[in-house]
Amino acid sequence: MRLVFLGPPGAGKGTQATRLANELGIPHISTGEILRAAIARSTPTGIEAKAYVDGGELVPFAIVLRLVEDRLQEDDARDGWLLDGFPRNLEQAHALEPLIEKLGQNLDHVVFFEVSDDEVVRRLSGRRVCKTCSETFHLEFSPPPDPQDCAPRQCEIFQRSDDSEDSIRNRLEVYSRETDPLVGHYQESGLLVTVSGSGPIDEVESALREALGHRR
Ligand code: AP5
């Protein structure tokens, strides 16, 4: 299956993508994760992308497109993939179409997670991530394990640099200006599946399975 996950920052795309990709045995391709890894390793791409990511702005088109193009051609992506965070505007959506066509593939569904702005702020301000395994937690909804329990895995919990108040506000503005128009775009092409992202994590997972199950 080939899927795109769409939704505002903090909607739970990454949380649900990790679960579904594991279940389907397909790679979870998060452009945000790829960019953060490049920033952590200070690669040329990471150095160029850092200021955009920290400020909640979109990283330039050419950089992101090259990352996605390379990743989709890796062996593990031959039989399916889940794209999380790409495309993020109409320019990227229009670039994805010929790219997957060239690979002889097609997009099955675009899942849109619907969540209110208030919920987004609550989720992002409480989010914590493990530096070692990239697992995502939330101080209230899925608290990180006690550091002592994590000793063997050497978990190191931190807050993402773009989860500051200013960056969250900017990401919401960028989302409504750049990404929200994709909902109409994919609705028109008949690929859109809307899932309420506002309940607890397990409830959203069930709603997602049900929505996709009806369409398999
Ligand atoms: P990216 O990493 O894609 O960030 P995002 O889209 O803003 O999404 P998030 O990762 O913040 O949220 P999420 O929806 O995955 O939520 P999560 O599951 O973590 O991109 C970061 C940056 O990279 C961008 O700003 C941009 O600069 C750049 N970038 C990336 N892609 C790009 C592109 N294509 N073009 C240009 N630039 C690009 O959940 C959030 C929190 O809520 C967690 O704490 C989680 O535990 C909790 N939670 C999740 N679900 C629930 C639930 N149901 N109930 C309660 N809590 C929940």
GROMACS .gro file of C-alpha atoms and ligand atoms in nm:
model
  273
    1MET     CA    1   0.000   0.000   0.000
    2ARG     CA    2   0.118   0.356  -0.072
    3LEU     CA    3  -0.009   0.624   0.160
    4VAL     CA    4   0.033   0.992   0.240
    5PHE     CA    5  -0.048   1.124   0.589
    6LEU     CA    6  -0.170   1.482   0.597
    7GLY     CA    7  -0.268   1.705   0.888
    8PRO     CA    8  -0.162   1.996   1.106
    9PRO     CA    9   0.155   1.981   1.313
   10GLY     CA   10   0.096   1.764   1.619
   11ALA     CA   11  -0.211   1.595   1.469
   12GLY     CA   12  -0.058   1.255   1.553
   13LYS     CA   13   0.065   1.168   1.203
   14GLY     CA   14   0.399   1.035   1.325
   15THR     CA   15   0.243   0.840   1.612
   16GLN     CA   16  -0.012   0.668   1.386
   17ALA     CA   17   0.235   0.627   1.096
   18THR     CA   18   0.478   0.432   1.316
   19ARG     CA   19   0.203   0.189   1.418
   20LEU     CA   20   0.047   0.141   1.074
   21ALA     CA   21   0.377   0.111   0.885
   22ASN     CA   22   0.490  -0.158   1.131
   23GLU     CA   23   0.168  -0.346   1.086
   24LEU     CA   24   0.180  -0.325   0.705
   25GLY     CA   25   0.556  -0.393   0.687
   26ILE     CA   26   0.624  -0.081   0.483
   27PRO     CA   27   0.873   0.199   0.552
   28HIS     CA   28   0.751   0.507   0.739
   29ILE     CA   29   0.911   0.793   0.550
   30SER     CA   30   0.897   1.113   0.752
   31THR     CA   31   1.059   1.413   0.582
   32GLY     CA   32   1.075   1.586   0.923
   33GLU     CA   33   1.270   1.287   1.067
   34ILE     CA   34   1.507   1.275   0.769
   35LEU     CA   35   1.574   1.648   0.803
   36ARG     CA   36   1.626   1.627   1.182
   37ALA     CA   37   1.872   1.339   1.134
   38ALA     CA   38   2.062   1.544   0.873
   39ILE     CA   39   2.069   1.841   1.112
   40ALA     CA   40   2.197   1.622   1.398
   41ARG     CA   41   2.479   1.492   1.174
   42SER     CA   42   2.553   1.843   1.040
   43THR     CA   43   2.548   1.722   0.679
   44PRO     CA   44   2.537   1.995   0.409
   45THR     CA   45   2.159   1.936   0.378
   46GLY     CA   46   2.120   1.957   0.756
   47ILE     CA   47   2.318   2.280   0.779
   48GLU     CA   48   2.103   2.435   0.506
   49ALA     CA   49   1.774   2.311   0.655
   50LYS     CA   50   1.832   2.393   1.023
   51ALA     CA   51   1.709   2.753   1.033
   52TYR     CA   52   1.391   2.663   0.841
   53VAL     CA   53   1.308   2.368   1.067
   54ASP     CA   54   1.380   2.556   1.391
   55GLY     CA   55   1.159   2.846   1.281
   56GLY     CA   56   0.877   2.626   1.156
   57GLU     CA   57   0.921   2.734   0.792
   58LEU     CA   58   0.912   2.497   0.496
   59VAL     CA   59   1.255   2.378   0.384
   60PRO     CA   60   1.319   2.478   0.018
   61PHE     CA   61   1.144   2.262  -0.238
   62ALA     CA   62   1.455   2.133  -0.419
   63ILE     CA   63   1.611   1.999  -0.096
   64VAL     CA   64   1.301   1.812   0.016
   65LEU     CA   65   1.221   1.677  -0.329
   66ARG     CA   66   1.570   1.530  -0.362
   67LEU     CA   67   1.537   1.360  -0.022
   68VAL     CA   68   1.203   1.203  -0.114
   69GLU     CA   69   1.318   1.105  -0.461
   70ASP     CA   70   1.622   0.924  -0.319
   71ARG     CA   71   1.428   0.758  -0.037
   72LEU     CA   72   1.150   0.624  -0.261
   73GLN     CA   73   1.410   0.449  -0.475
   74GLU     CA   74   1.553   0.247  -0.188
   75ASP     CA   75   1.489  -0.128  -0.192
   76ASP     CA   76   1.257  -0.137   0.110
   77ALA     CA   77   1.019   0.109  -0.059
   78ARG     CA   78   0.961  -0.101  -0.369
   79ASP     CA   79   0.639  -0.265  -0.247
   80GLY     CA   80   0.486   0.016  -0.048
   81TRP     CA   81   0.552   0.321   0.168
   82LEU     CA   82   0.391   0.567   0.403
   83LEU     CA   83   0.486   0.930   0.342
   84ASP     CA   84   0.447   1.148   0.653
   85GLY     CA   85   0.501   1.522   0.605
   86PHE     CA   86   0.530   1.518   0.226
   87PRO     CA   87   0.373   1.663   0.017
   88ARG     CA   88   0.324   1.979   0.217
   89ASN     CA   89   0.195   2.214  -0.051
   90LEU     CA   90   0.058   2.201  -0.405
   91GLU     CA   91   0.402   2.241  -0.561
   92GLN     CA   92   0.521   1.927  -0.378
   93ALA     CA   93   0.201   1.739  -0.460
   94HIS     CA   94   0.244   1.816  -0.829
   95ALA     CA   95   0.606   1.694  -0.810
   96LEU     CA   96   0.512   1.369  -0.636
   97GLU     CA   97   0.279   1.258  -0.916
   98PRO     CA   98   0.541   1.222  -1.196
   99LEU     CA   99   0.792   1.089  -0.946
  100ILE     CA  100   0.585   0.788  -0.848
  101GLU     CA  101   0.464   0.745  -1.204
  102LYS     CA  102   0.828   0.715  -1.313
  103LEU     CA  103   0.868   0.437  -1.055
  104GLY     CA  104   0.563   0.260  -1.200
  105GLN     CA  105   0.370   0.313  -0.877
  106ASN     CA  106   0.049   0.481  -0.770
  107LEU     CA  107  -0.083   0.650  -0.458
  108ASP     CA  108  -0.363   0.453  -0.288
  109HIS     CA  109  -0.490   0.693  -0.020
  110VAL     CA  110  -0.422   1.027   0.143
  111VAL     CA  111  -0.523   1.020   0.509
  112PHE     CA  112  -0.617   1.356   0.657
  113PHE     CA  113  -0.611   1.378   1.039
  114GLU     CA  114  -0.854   1.643   1.160
  115VAL     CA  115  -0.756   1.811   1.490
  116SER     CA  116  -0.837   2.155   1.641
  117ASP     CA  117  -0.570   2.424   1.690
  118ASP     CA  118  -0.613   2.409   2.070
  119GLU     CA  119  -0.542   2.036   2.070
  120VAL     CA  120  -0.237   2.088   1.846
  121VAL     CA  121  -0.090   2.338   2.094
  122ARG     CA  122  -0.158   2.103   2.388
  123ARG     CA  123   0.008   1.811   2.208
  124LEU     CA  124   0.313   1.995   2.078
  125SER     CA  125   0.392   2.177   2.401
  126GLY     CA  126   0.388   1.844   2.591
  127ARG     CA  127   0.574   1.639   2.331
  128ARG     CA  128   0.906   1.481   2.424
  129VAL     CA  129   1.124   1.264   2.198
  130CYS     CA  130   1.395   1.008   2.271
  131LYS     CA  131   1.729   1.103   2.116
  132THR     CA  132   1.838   0.738   2.095
  133CYS     CA  133   1.539   0.564   1.938
  134SER     CA  134   1.329   0.865   1.818
  135GLU     CA  135   1.025   0.734   2.007
  136THR     CA  136   0.768   1.008   2.072
  137PHE     CA  137   0.605   1.068   2.411
  138HIS     CA  138   0.373   1.322   2.568
  139LEU     CA  139   0.412   1.443   2.926
  140GLU     CA  140   0.040   1.394   2.993
  141PHE     CA  141  -0.098   1.148   2.731
  142SER     CA  142   0.189   0.897   2.694
  143PRO     CA  143   0.457   0.986   2.949
  144PRO     CA  144   0.819   0.893   2.880
  145PRO     CA  145   0.952   0.604   3.089
  146ASP     CA  146   1.144   0.664   3.408
  147PRO     CA  147   1.509   0.733   3.306
  148GLN     CA  148   1.618   0.442   3.530
  149ASP     CA  149   1.402   0.193   3.339
  150CYS     CA  150   1.562   0.314   3.020
  151ALA     CA  151   1.923   0.269   3.128
  152PRO     CA  152   1.989  -0.031   2.900
  153ARG     CA  153   1.860   0.156   2.595
  154GLN     CA  154   2.029   0.481   2.704
  155CYS     CA  155   1.718   0.684   2.629
  156GLU     CA  156   1.769   1.058   2.634
  157ILE     CA  157   1.446   1.255   2.636
  158PHE     CA  158   1.443   1.604   2.484
  159GLN     CA  159   1.202   1.866   2.350
  160ARG     CA  160   1.217   1.938   1.976
  161SER     CA  161   1.362   2.281   1.893
  162ASP     CA  162   1.052   2.361   1.682
  163ASP     CA  163   0.813   2.287   1.970
  164SER     CA  164   0.872   2.633   2.120
  165GLU     CA  165   0.569   2.863   2.149
  166ASP     CA  166   0.681   3.093   1.863
  167SER     CA  167   0.762   2.809   1.629
  168ILE     CA  168   0.431   2.629   1.701
  169ARG     CA  169   0.241   2.949   1.616
  170ASN     CA  170   0.434   2.987   1.292
  171ARG     CA  171   0.391   2.620   1.197
  172LEU     CA  172   0.014   2.657   1.233
  173GLU     CA  173   0.019   2.961   1.004
  174VAL     CA  174   0.238   2.784   0.749
  175TYR     CA  175   0.007   2.482   0.767
  176SER     CA  176  -0.307   2.681   0.697
  177ARG     CA  177  -0.146   2.878   0.413
  178GLU     CA  178   0.055   2.602   0.243
  179THR     CA  179  -0.073   2.258   0.340
  180ASP     CA  180  -0.445   2.298   0.406
  181PRO     CA  181  -0.520   2.348   0.031
  182LEU     CA  182  -0.403   1.989  -0.024
  183VAL     CA  183  -0.720   1.864   0.147
  184GLY     CA  184  -0.933   2.000  -0.138
  185HIS     CA  185  -0.680   1.885  -0.396
  186TYR     CA  186  -0.689   1.522  -0.281
  187GLN     CA  187  -1.064   1.532  -0.221
  188GLU     CA  188  -1.111   1.623  -0.586
  189SER     CA  189  -0.887   1.338  -0.697
  190GLY     CA  190  -1.089   1.092  -0.486
  191LEU     CA  191  -0.791   0.986  -0.275
  192LEU     CA  192  -0.881   1.161   0.053
  193VAL     CA  193  -0.974   0.962   0.365
  194THR     CA  194  -1.062   1.184   0.662
  195VAL     CA  195  -1.002   1.052   1.015
  196SER     CA  196  -1.079   1.238   1.338
  197GLY     CA  197  -0.746   1.273   1.516
  198SER     CA  198  -0.892   1.418   1.833
  199GLY     CA  199  -0.954   1.113   2.056
  200PRO     CA  200  -0.698   0.910   2.251
  201ILE     CA  201  -0.417   0.743   2.051
  202ASP     CA  202  -0.574   0.393   2.047
  203GLU     CA  203  -0.911   0.536   1.943
  204VAL     CA  204  -0.756   0.724   1.650
  205GLU     CA  205  -0.574   0.405   1.549
  206SER     CA  206  -0.905   0.214   1.540
  207ALA     CA  207  -1.072   0.488   1.337
  208LEU     CA  208  -0.781   0.481   1.093
  209ARG     CA  209  -0.793   0.103   1.051
  210GLU     CA  210  -1.165   0.117   0.996
  211ALA     CA  211  -1.141   0.398   0.742
  212LEU     CA  212  -0.869   0.218   0.544
  213GLY     CA  213  -1.029  -0.124   0.588
  214HIS     CA  214  -1.336  -0.007   0.405
  215ARG     CA  215  -1.120   0.096   0.111
  216ARG     CA  216  -0.878  -0.196   0.081
  217AP5     P1  217   0.750   1.733   1.073
  217AP5     O1  218   0.837   1.653   1.159
  217AP5     O2  219   0.680   1.670   0.959
  217AP5     O3  220   0.648   1.809   1.168
  217AP5     P2  221   0.489   1.833   1.162
  217AP5     O4  222   0.420   1.808   1.036
  217AP5     O5  223   0.479   1.970   1.216
  217AP5     O6  224   0.435   1.722   1.245
  217AP5     P3  225   0.479   1.684   1.387
  217AP5     O7  226   0.592   1.587   1.379
  217AP5     O8  227   0.502   1.806   1.471
  217AP5     O9  228   0.346   1.619   1.444
  217AP5     P4  229   0.274   1.481   1.418
  217AP5    O10  230   0.147   1.505   1.346
  217AP5    O11  231   0.368   1.380   1.360
  217AP5    O12  232   0.237   1.445   1.567
  217AP5     P5  233   0.301   1.338   1.668
  217AP5    O13  234   0.260   1.202   1.628
  217AP5    O14  235   0.447   1.364   1.691
  217AP5    O15  236   0.829   1.856   1.011
  217AP5     C1  237   0.913   1.938   1.091
  217AP5     C2  238   0.973   2.048   1.004
  217AP5    O16  239   1.053   1.990   0.899
  217AP5     C3  240   0.872   2.137   0.930
  217AP5    O17  241   0.824   2.243   1.011
  217AP5     C4  242   0.958   2.188   0.814
  217AP5    O18  243   1.049   2.287   0.857
  217AP5     C5  244   1.040   2.065   0.777
  217AP5     N1  245   0.972   1.981   0.677
  217AP5     C6  246   0.925   1.852   0.695
  217AP5     N2  247   0.868   1.807   0.582
  217AP5     C7  248   0.880   1.907   0.490
  217AP5     C8  249   0.838   1.922   0.357
  217AP5     N3  250   0.771   1.823   0.292
  217AP5     N4  251   0.864   2.038   0.293
  217AP5     C9  252   0.932   2.138   0.355
  217AP5     N5  253   0.973   2.132   0.483
  217AP5    C10  254   0.947   2.018   0.550
  217AP5    O19  255   0.220   1.378   1.801
  217AP5    C11  256   0.240   1.503   1.866
  217AP5    C12  257   0.231   1.481   2.019
  217AP5    O20  258   0.097   1.444   2.052
  217AP5    C13  259   0.320   1.369   2.074
  217AP5    O21  260   0.364   1.407   2.201
  217AP5    C14  261   0.225   1.246   2.085
  217AP5    O22  262   0.264   1.159   2.187
  217AP5    C15  263   0.092   1.315   2.115
  217AP5     N6  264  -0.024   1.246   2.054
  217AP5    C16  265  -0.031   1.190   1.931
  217AP5     N7  266  -0.156   1.141   1.910
  217AP5    C17  267  -0.228   1.171   2.021
  217AP5    C18  268  -0.364   1.149   2.060
  217AP5     N8  269  -0.450   1.087   1.980
  217AP5     N9  270  -0.403   1.192   2.183
  217AP5    C19  271  -0.315   1.255   2.267
  217AP5    N10  272  -0.186   1.278   2.234
  217AP5    C20  273  -0.143   1.238   2.114
   0.00000   0.00000   0.00000
